Structure formats: C-alpha cells, structure tokens
C-alpha cells in the first residue's frame, strides 16, 4: 500500500496564533455564536445525509450531472462554508480549485454502493486516496469515524494538498468505484480539522472520534479552541471604488470558468452554452453580458484547448500523418465498407487497385512533380471523388480555387495537399505555362491580397495535386487543340481512366485508417 502510514496519536491542535487565517483574539466565553450555529447546522446536514436520497441528489449536482430536480432539491440544502456562515450551496463552486476539503462518506442503504460500515478508517481513507491519481495525494489529512444515532457509521476526512485542485473528476472516479462521497470546501485545513474535533449543539462529546487517524508527521495542533469562539473575519471596509469592484467581480463567472466548462462539457456553440446556463446564475449573467461575443469566446477556448494538437499537426510531414492515420481503427463495419466499395469501383472499371495505391502513395510521399500528381478521369458517378475523400480526413488541404475571383489560390499556402474536384482548365485561374510549372514542382507566383502580403506570394511548397475531371486537360488555341502543350500537361499527371458509372451508388463514408493502410500496402 503506498498510502503514507499514520500515527494514531492525536497531535495537539496548534496555537491560535499559528492558524493560517488571522482571526484576532478569541473570546473565552462559551456561548452560542453565528459560527456555532453554523457548525450545528452543518452537523445536522451530515446526519441528514445519512438518508441516501439526500446524498444522491447532492452528488448528482456535484458531479456536474445536475438536473432540474437536483437543482430544486439543492436549493433547500445548506452547507458549512468554512467562513463560519451557512451558505446556500452554489453550483458555481464546482469550478473552484481548493487545497482543503472535508470529505464525507455517509451511510447508504443502496446495495450498489459501498457502505462505510464495511470498512475501517484506514481502509476507507486508502480507498479514497487510491482514486486521487493523477491528482497528487493530500499531504496532510485527518480521518475520523462518527456514529449516528441510527447506529450507522460515516467517515470524515479533512485533507490538505500542496496545490489546489477541483474535486469533480475525483468525485466521478470515486463513484465509479462505488464510493459516494461529498466534498465540502473549507477556507483552511485547520478549520476542517477543528470542525471534526469540535463539540457542537448537535454533536456531543460522545460522537467525537477520540482517536483520529493522522497523516505521518502531522504537525502538532496544540491549544484547540472552539470554532464557535473564533470570531468571523471582519469584512474589509470598501474604501475605494476599485476595491469594491474587485470584490464584486470575485464572484463573477469569468473567461477562465468558461474555458473549464467548454473543456469539461465539450461545448462548441453559443446555443449549447445558453442551454446549460440555467444551472448557474453567474453563467446566466455572463451570457447576458457577453451575448454578442459568446461564440467568439467559445471558439477561443476551443483553439486554446486544441493548440497543442494543432501545433503538432502543423510540424508533421505528410508521411508522418499517413503513418499516424495507419494506426486509426476502421470507422465502418467489418470488413471496411470503404475498401469494399473502392475495390468494386476498380473491378467494374478493370483497373488494378495496385495502380491507384502506388499513384496515391507516391504523390503523398514525394509531392508535386512530373507524373506524380494524380488525375482521376471519367464520366460522372464512377466514384472518382469518393476515392479522394479520405485524403481530406488525414491532411490539411486546399480545394477548388474559384476562377473569376481576384485571388483564387489565397488559401493554398501552408496546406498539405491540393484537391481539384471536377477540374477543367480556365485561363482566369492560372496561365497555362504557370500551371505546367506548378504541376512540375517549380516555384510559382500566386496573386495575393495586398493587405496581407507585400507582393505576390512565391509558392514553393511541394504539396501534391489530386484532381478529378471528365477528361484530359487540353490546350485550345484559336479553336484548335495545341497537341504539343496538351502532351506536356499529360506528362505531369498520373492519369487513371475510369469508364463505367456506378448504377445506384451506395453512400459510403470515407475511412481514414483503412485508406491509409490500403495505399501504404502499395
Ligand atoms: Zn474502414
């Protein structure tokens, strides 16, 4: 077991002056105070949580799976807020990162869940800590067992970690292993420990665990004070407007919260965000404030989330991307529907699949050049476009320059390859001689918008060109075919000729993994 061993001897509580939050001098008088009332109410809550229903509702909410009913039920519950006050439980808190929590594992009658009664303190703590990975385990902790009047036991573990973390994923991992616990947030670990050791209106001395299980090397906690004796921290006077604004903003839903939410829920649109907003009033206000920019903000969050992948993609060669794609599993039924359809197309056109595989692989690996660009020629509906589709799943690509626009190739630089669907030569796109140079692998000058580029762009990328068309590219001059120029064009393509249209073609989705392995087998 790699959970740190523990000593059973209870360290004394630290002097009040060593508490992380200064709380001033404590009144020695033992009397009910707002803080004492808070503890009493929190105790009541914990005991109420002995009823299974309560716990399920709370956890449905905590784990981010709240529904309208959980929303409604949570409204009626309160929890100790670590500030000595009893606060309505705010869903917003689920996004907070904390170093200190009080974990409560209440009794349950649900046979599908693990019961605290079946475990010792040490076992309970170890089981919970095992689910921490990848979050580093708490460095300070204190585990106690308490018994409710019903006779059932429950555990509390006060935990403190070096770095703050969110408990949401942890809660989900615990639930997956049958342990339904609740995380309460405390301002400091020491307050959580005091709460466990403190007598209160609803927790008499006999309920308090006389022998908590402490983490190894737990600091001494001498001079325990009643929590009820600790005055509530005085609010800082709001002396200036900026201070007041800062304070108001502290509770606002921020762009950082949005990023967490977008990553957690996989949201892509402003509509999805708005549909989710009802769970958190701060999010509602955020949506109202940023209504015009919501989509842009979500897009920015997604870009950041995927930046590492995008950076990696941008530095990979086509060969590396093809090899990566070879590792993808088939996305269609077994055997692969895409390969079956491709083989059918080749059979009905009397084409050896090896020709297609070799042509595609050579173009991908070696780039544009004489005889290396792939041109699939034939009548409509014979599967030409279908055979190029998987390229779009694996590589960044530029397709179909628009003749007549001022900058038909503006999107081409930086792309892995070029796809020209149903292509026919148009002089407005590019001069014939430039087209020959481009296909041959020579640098070509591309007209570019002057607001982004100082001058025309010299395109040197070796991105191969894949095309489909009804026929060869023919140079016509003054109504006559220039056979010499047309022959020059032919030399720059690896032409695969199709003749037979497919009757009633079945729509088959492209399959990146199978396509990559298919052409790799050339
Ligand atoms: Zn497949």
XYZ file of C-alpha atoms and ligand atoms in Angstrom:
523
model
C 0.000 0.000 0.000
C 1.571 3.267 -0.980
C -0.614 5.443 1.172
C 1.517 7.108 3.821
C 1.338 5.324 7.127
C -0.222 7.121 10.024
C 0.221 7.554 13.671
C -2.710 7.044 15.937
C -1.563 9.534 18.488
C -3.516 12.720 18.112
C -1.322 15.759 17.667
C -2.443 18.614 19.780
C -4.036 21.497 17.992
C -1.868 24.437 17.053
C -1.920 27.660 18.990
C -4.416 30.037 17.583
C -1.646 32.429 16.540
C -0.394 29.788 14.066
C -3.658 29.468 12.234
C -3.341 30.330 8.562
C -6.030 32.971 8.727
C -5.695 35.542 11.432
C -8.918 35.728 13.329
C -7.985 38.039 16.150
C -8.264 37.154 19.791
C -10.868 34.636 20.733
C -13.421 35.255 23.370
C -13.115 32.734 26.152
C -16.829 32.780 26.800
C -18.732 29.680 25.757
C -21.884 30.913 24.183
C -23.870 30.328 21.026
C -22.482 32.393 18.168
C -23.227 32.610 14.463
C -20.282 30.319 13.910
C -21.517 27.825 16.490
C -24.900 27.829 14.839
C -23.212 27.138 11.527
C -21.461 24.091 12.914
C -24.678 22.844 14.440
C -26.464 23.190 11.160
C -23.606 21.533 9.294
C -23.755 18.631 11.728
C -27.448 18.331 11.116
C -26.762 18.257 7.432
C -24.253 15.453 7.743
C -26.729 13.443 9.755
C -29.485 14.227 7.325
C -27.118 12.886 4.699
C -27.367 9.514 6.381
C -30.513 9.258 4.365
C -29.417 8.015 0.984
C -31.718 10.225 -1.016
C -30.082 13.365 0.184
C -26.686 12.169 -0.873
C -27.692 11.093 -4.337
C -29.256 14.437 -5.041
C -26.238 16.311 -3.843
C -23.811 14.211 -5.764
C -25.799 14.354 -8.958
C -25.195 18.038 -8.748
C -21.590 17.989 -7.668
C -20.534 15.702 -10.427
C -21.859 18.101 -12.996
C -24.815 15.924 -13.879
C -27.380 18.126 -12.330
C -30.916 18.046 -13.499
C -33.772 20.326 -12.776
C -34.874 18.166 -9.885
C -31.429 18.172 -8.295
C -31.340 21.901 -8.729
C -34.578 22.250 -6.887
C -33.583 19.924 -4.088
C -30.186 21.518 -3.613
C -31.869 24.835 -3.065
C -33.259 23.528 0.153
C -29.869 22.443 1.492
C -27.143 24.358 3.126
C -23.568 23.566 3.854
C -20.840 24.832 6.073
C -18.937 27.356 4.019
C -15.737 27.426 6.000
C -16.288 31.072 6.740
C -18.425 30.391 9.729
C -21.527 31.104 7.756
C -24.156 28.833 6.396
C -24.425 29.362 2.700
C -26.745 28.153 0.018
C -24.779 25.653 -1.994
C -23.702 27.383 -5.174
C -23.163 25.297 -8.287
C -20.523 27.842 -9.242
C -18.279 26.410 -6.596
C -17.873 23.229 -8.516
C -15.388 25.038 -10.750
C -13.291 26.262 -7.846
C -9.828 24.894 -7.169
C -9.163 24.256 -3.479
C -6.359 22.912 -1.375
C -8.525 21.923 1.584
C -11.668 19.858 1.623
C -13.675 17.965 4.143
C -14.628 14.652 2.545
C -17.731 12.995 3.983
C -18.637 9.397 3.240
C -22.164 8.950 4.590
C -24.098 5.776 5.212
C -26.159 4.422 2.346
C -28.810 1.720 2.021
C -28.210 1.379 -1.698
C -26.872 -2.137 -2.323
C -24.957 -0.983 -5.415
C -22.796 1.394 -3.356
C -20.067 0.660 -0.859
C -21.031 1.225 2.780
C -18.808 2.956 5.333
C -19.911 0.339 7.881
C -17.933 -2.303 5.999
C -14.563 -0.586 6.320
C -12.086 0.614 8.926
C -10.892 4.201 8.971
C -7.620 3.207 7.371
C -9.290 1.150 4.644
C -11.764 3.947 3.910
C -9.019 6.540 3.648
C -6.812 4.324 1.477
C -9.682 3.513 -0.891
C -10.453 7.193 -1.345
C -6.807 8.181 -1.773
C -6.298 5.493 -4.407
C -8.750 7.380 -6.636
C -6.727 10.619 -6.396
C -4.392 9.736 -9.293
C -3.461 11.850 -11.281
C -4.112 14.484 -8.593
C -1.264 14.316 -6.050
C -2.487 12.834 -2.786
C -3.105 15.147 0.177
C -0.031 15.870 2.237
C -1.958 16.460 5.475
C -5.013 14.521 6.450
C -7.128 13.509 9.400
C -9.673 10.678 9.228
C -12.426 10.226 11.800
C -15.302 7.788 12.169
C -18.563 9.005 13.615
C -21.641 7.030 14.558
C -25.121 8.305 14.005
C -27.997 7.598 16.388
C -29.325 5.058 13.884
C -26.212 3.013 14.635
C -24.724 3.507 11.178
C -21.278 4.983 10.860
C -19.863 7.562 8.485
C -16.371 8.863 7.816
C -14.962 12.352 7.567
C -11.538 13.044 6.136
C -10.060 16.534 6.353
C -7.490 16.801 3.567
C -4.928 19.384 2.584
C -2.860 19.360 -0.608
C 0.125 21.383 -1.735
C -1.662 22.578 -4.862
C -5.312 23.470 -5.356
C -7.462 21.123 -7.418
C -11.071 20.617 -8.427
C -12.810 17.663 -6.889
C -15.221 17.000 -9.792
C -13.217 14.365 -11.655
C -12.204 12.820 -8.369
C -15.845 12.572 -7.299
C -16.613 10.833 -10.598
C -13.730 8.355 -10.160
C -14.866 7.574 -6.622
C -18.420 6.999 -7.752
C -17.151 4.701 -10.492
C -15.624 2.565 -7.748
C -18.829 2.603 -5.708
C -17.813 5.241 -3.165
C -20.301 8.109 -2.940
C -18.692 10.930 -1.013
C -19.282 14.630 -0.623
C -16.643 17.362 -0.754
C -17.093 20.443 1.404
C -14.851 23.408 0.918
C -13.107 24.930 3.910
C -11.016 28.035 3.934
C -8.242 26.194 5.661
C -7.362 22.665 6.585
C -7.153 23.604 10.234
C -10.738 24.793 10.259
C -11.807 21.454 8.783
C -9.883 19.569 11.483
C -11.377 21.752 14.188
C -14.796 21.006 12.838
C -14.100 17.290 13.328
C -12.816 17.732 16.847
C -15.328 20.273 17.985
C -18.251 19.650 20.277
C -21.353 21.440 18.999
C -25.056 21.673 19.655
C -25.792 18.593 17.592
C -22.501 16.791 18.182
C -21.940 15.832 21.781
C -18.622 14.662 23.142
C -19.556 11.005 22.692
C -19.871 11.440 18.905
C -16.392 12.879 18.509
C -13.855 10.288 17.431
C -11.296 10.111 20.271
C -8.610 8.602 18.040
C -8.473 10.225 14.594
C -6.108 8.746 12.044
C -3.488 11.383 11.268
C -1.102 11.587 8.331
C 2.517 10.747 9.099
C 4.427 13.608 10.629
C 1.266 15.612 11.142
C 2.138 18.944 12.760
C 1.184 19.356 16.389
C -2.099 21.115 16.936
C -1.803 22.449 20.426
C -4.346 24.705 22.065
C -7.526 23.703 20.335
C -10.112 26.443 20.512
C -13.755 26.009 19.974
C -14.595 27.113 16.477
C -17.518 28.927 17.963
C -15.024 31.057 19.837
C -13.308 32.218 16.696
C -14.823 35.495 15.580
C -15.852 35.767 11.973
C -13.288 37.602 9.918
C -14.233 41.241 9.650
C -15.043 42.385 6.168
C -12.500 44.820 4.771
C -14.058 48.246 4.556
C -14.779 49.111 0.954
C -12.697 52.238 0.957
C -12.420 52.793 -2.746
C -14.435 52.076 -5.837
C -11.807 49.813 -7.387
C -11.669 47.653 -4.263
C -15.425 47.389 -4.251
C -15.477 46.401 -7.914
C -12.768 43.785 -7.380
C -14.862 42.297 -4.648
C -17.975 42.182 -6.801
C -16.011 40.588 -9.653
C -14.636 37.866 -7.404
C -17.968 36.089 -7.651
C -18.391 36.593 -11.390
C -18.262 33.851 -13.962
C -15.023 34.533 -15.803
C -13.472 33.589 -19.136
C -11.381 31.084 -17.157
C -14.552 29.460 -15.845
C -15.846 29.368 -19.425
C -12.693 27.578 -20.586
C -13.136 24.930 -17.847
C -16.773 24.475 -18.766
C -16.161 24.226 -22.510
C -13.439 21.615 -21.976
C -15.483 19.658 -19.463
C -18.726 19.554 -21.428
C -17.222 19.572 -24.922
C -19.382 22.552 -25.901
C -18.947 24.022 -29.354
C -21.734 26.555 -29.812
C -23.177 29.548 -28.013
C -26.552 27.816 -28.094
C -25.209 24.835 -26.149
C -23.743 27.213 -23.583
C -27.001 29.112 -23.198
C -28.922 25.859 -22.865
C -26.627 24.925 -19.984
C -26.723 28.369 -18.346
C -29.723 27.706 -16.088
C -27.555 25.636 -13.705
C -25.531 28.680 -12.648
C -26.855 32.182 -12.199
C -23.371 33.637 -12.696
C -23.263 31.915 -16.092
C -26.649 33.385 -16.981
C -25.316 36.864 -16.235
C -22.136 36.099 -18.187
C -24.223 35.071 -21.222
C -26.274 38.255 -20.970
C -23.152 40.436 -20.660
C -21.229 38.769 -23.492
C -24.153 37.794 -25.679
C -22.674 39.251 -28.885
C -19.287 37.650 -28.346
C -20.218 34.270 -26.897
C -19.362 32.254 -29.998
C -16.024 34.044 -30.415
C -15.165 33.314 -26.774
C -16.088 29.630 -27.115
C -14.027 29.411 -30.317
C -11.067 30.940 -28.492
C -11.409 28.406 -25.659
C -11.503 25.538 -28.151
C -8.496 26.888 -30.037
C -6.531 27.019 -26.800
C -7.670 23.548 -25.812
C -6.578 22.092 -29.147
C -3.493 24.278 -29.653
C -1.047 21.525 -28.735
C -2.577 19.138 -31.256
C -2.690 21.867 -33.892
C 0.961 22.781 -33.287
C 1.981 19.147 -33.581
C -0.067 18.743 -36.772
C 1.500 21.824 -38.323
C 5.011 20.457 -37.889
C 4.280 16.928 -39.111
C 5.208 15.812 -42.616
C 2.696 14.126 -44.889
C 4.482 10.803 -44.383
C 4.156 11.148 -40.601
C 0.486 11.999 -40.880
C -0.070 8.999 -43.130
C 1.712 6.731 -40.638
C -0.369 8.182 -37.811
C -3.514 7.514 -39.810
C -2.428 3.895 -40.317
C -2.917 3.444 -36.569
C -6.552 4.576 -36.678
C -9.191 1.910 -36.283
C -11.726 1.271 -39.017
C -14.736 3.547 -38.622
C -17.071 1.413 -40.719
C -18.390 -2.080 -40.297
C -16.011 -5.010 -40.623
C -14.826 -5.637 -43.256
C -14.241 -1.995 -44.146
C -17.072 -0.574 -46.227
C -14.828 1.999 -47.875
C -12.308 -0.601 -49.111
C -15.096 -2.877 -50.333
C -16.609 -0.012 -52.332
C -13.202 1.067 -53.720
C -12.414 -2.476 -54.836
C -15.827 -2.673 -56.500
C -15.109 0.540 -58.445
C -11.736 -0.772 -59.648
C -13.235 -4.144 -60.640
C -16.042 -2.576 -62.672
C -13.505 -0.335 -64.462
C -10.960 -3.060 -65.000
C -8.343 -1.127 -63.033
C -5.716 -2.867 -60.928
C -6.077 -1.429 -57.377
C -2.285 -1.526 -57.127
C -2.117 1.275 -59.720
C -4.308 3.540 -57.592
C -2.391 2.636 -54.409
C 1.011 3.342 -55.998
C -0.126 6.622 -57.552
C -1.658 7.904 -54.300
C 1.286 6.828 -52.147
C 3.912 8.322 -54.487
C 2.065 11.662 -54.576
C 1.631 11.796 -50.796
C 5.230 10.856 -50.060
C 7.081 12.735 -52.780
C 4.846 15.707 -53.550
C 4.109 17.503 -56.790
C 6.266 16.669 -59.770
C 6.169 15.262 -63.293
C 3.935 12.182 -63.374
C 3.255 12.338 -59.670
C 0.071 14.404 -59.436
C -2.942 12.115 -59.567
C -5.774 12.786 -62.025
C -8.821 10.524 -61.974
C -10.616 10.878 -65.306
C -14.013 9.541 -66.279
C -17.750 10.203 -66.576
C -19.863 11.331 -63.623
C -20.889 8.844 -60.919
C -17.964 6.488 -61.377
C -16.521 7.016 -57.881
C -13.640 9.420 -58.621
C -14.499 11.891 -55.850
C -15.161 9.005 -53.489
C -11.624 7.726 -53.988
C -10.085 11.091 -52.989
C -12.320 11.775 -49.999
C -10.232 10.043 -47.311
C -7.358 12.470 -48.065
C -9.468 15.222 -46.505
C -9.605 13.361 -43.192
C -5.857 12.928 -42.889
C -4.269 16.017 -44.422
C -4.851 19.746 -44.391
C -5.940 20.570 -47.892
C -6.856 23.328 -50.285
C -9.593 22.553 -52.752
C -11.244 24.090 -55.753
C -9.820 27.531 -56.492
C -12.562 29.829 -57.766
C -11.918 31.135 -61.286
C -13.031 34.736 -61.587
C -12.047 35.689 -58.053
C -9.047 38.006 -57.756
C -7.073 35.616 -55.581
C -8.115 32.072 -56.468
C -5.222 30.451 -54.567
C -5.272 32.554 -51.412
C -5.948 29.555 -49.136
C -3.340 27.250 -50.646
C -0.057 28.180 -48.880
C 0.597 26.034 -45.819
C -1.701 23.188 -46.849
C -0.514 19.570 -47.117
C -2.105 18.962 -50.480
C -4.425 20.330 -53.153
C -7.636 18.704 -54.319
C -9.176 19.868 -57.609
C -12.635 18.357 -57.891
C -14.257 18.129 -61.322
C -11.473 20.300 -62.675
C -11.288 21.933 -66.072
C -8.609 24.355 -67.155
C -9.560 28.029 -67.068
C -7.061 30.693 -68.047
C -8.529 33.066 -65.432
C -7.273 30.671 -62.781
C -3.688 30.485 -63.915
C -1.711 30.847 -67.111
C -1.149 27.511 -68.901
C 2.612 27.831 -68.536
C 2.294 28.572 -64.812
C 0.059 25.559 -64.437
C 2.727 23.382 -66.052
C 5.358 24.792 -63.677
C 3.128 24.301 -60.660
C 2.430 20.665 -61.527
C 6.095 20.043 -62.273
C 7.154 21.201 -58.810
C 8.667 24.559 -59.746
C 8.078 27.675 -57.617
C 5.094 29.703 -58.850
C 3.952 33.234 -58.107
C 0.429 33.419 -56.739
C -1.519 36.690 -56.678
C -2.351 37.540 -53.049
C -4.415 40.296 -51.401
C -2.132 43.269 -50.821
C -3.477 43.961 -47.337
C -1.924 40.692 -46.124
C 1.017 40.241 -48.472
C 3.531 42.824 -49.575
C 3.750 41.329 -53.003
C 2.644 38.229 -54.877
C 3.445 35.091 -52.994
C 6.189 32.777 -54.211
C 4.778 29.327 -53.663
C 7.466 26.705 -53.134
C 5.619 24.014 -51.156
C 5.786 20.503 -52.577
C 2.083 19.874 -51.819
C 0.892 17.295 -54.389
C -2.175 17.912 -56.545
C -5.048 15.441 -56.800
C -7.744 16.054 -59.385
C -10.871 14.591 -60.876
C -12.319 15.510 -64.247
C -14.455 14.398 -67.167
C -11.461 14.391 -69.493
C -7.791 15.285 -70.015
C -6.713 18.906 -69.691
C -6.470 20.184 -73.260
C -4.864 23.408 -74.510
C -7.062 25.066 -77.107
C -5.647 27.986 -79.080
C -7.735 29.855 -81.634
C -10.228 26.978 -81.827
C -7.503 24.382 -82.402
C -6.068 21.919 -79.955
C -2.380 22.504 -79.277
C -1.315 18.863 -79.061
C 2.231 19.661 -78.010
C 1.128 21.668 -74.978
C -1.574 19.109 -74.169
C 1.032 16.366 -74.217
C 3.207 18.439 -71.805
C 0.228 18.583 -69.471
C -0.367 14.822 -69.731
C 3.214 14.162 -68.625
C 2.622 15.985 -65.347
C -0.199 13.734 -64.172
C -0.542 10.102 -63.260
C -3.852 9.654 -65.034
C -6.202 6.841 -64.022
C -9.000 6.399 -66.533
C -12.490 5.308 -65.409
C -15.209 4.366 -67.894
C -18.174 2.945 -66.098
C -20.599 4.895 -63.973
C -21.988 3.064 -60.952
C -25.727 2.480 -61.059
C -27.431 3.281 -57.733
C -24.233 4.072 -55.821
C -24.407 3.401 -52.068
C -23.178 6.283 -49.916
C -20.077 5.033 -48.068
C -18.295 7.307 -45.608
C -14.529 7.688 -46.055
C -12.447 5.647 -43.612
C -9.107 7.321 -42.813
C -7.405 4.354 -41.128
C -8.333 1.797 -43.788
C -7.462 4.196 -46.624
C -4.018 4.864 -45.099
C -3.283 1.157 -44.696
C -4.694 0.472 -48.176
C -2.336 2.835 -50.018
C 0.545 2.017 -47.665
C 0.251 -1.595 -48.851
C 1.294 -0.492 -52.367
Zn -12.554 1.084 -42.558
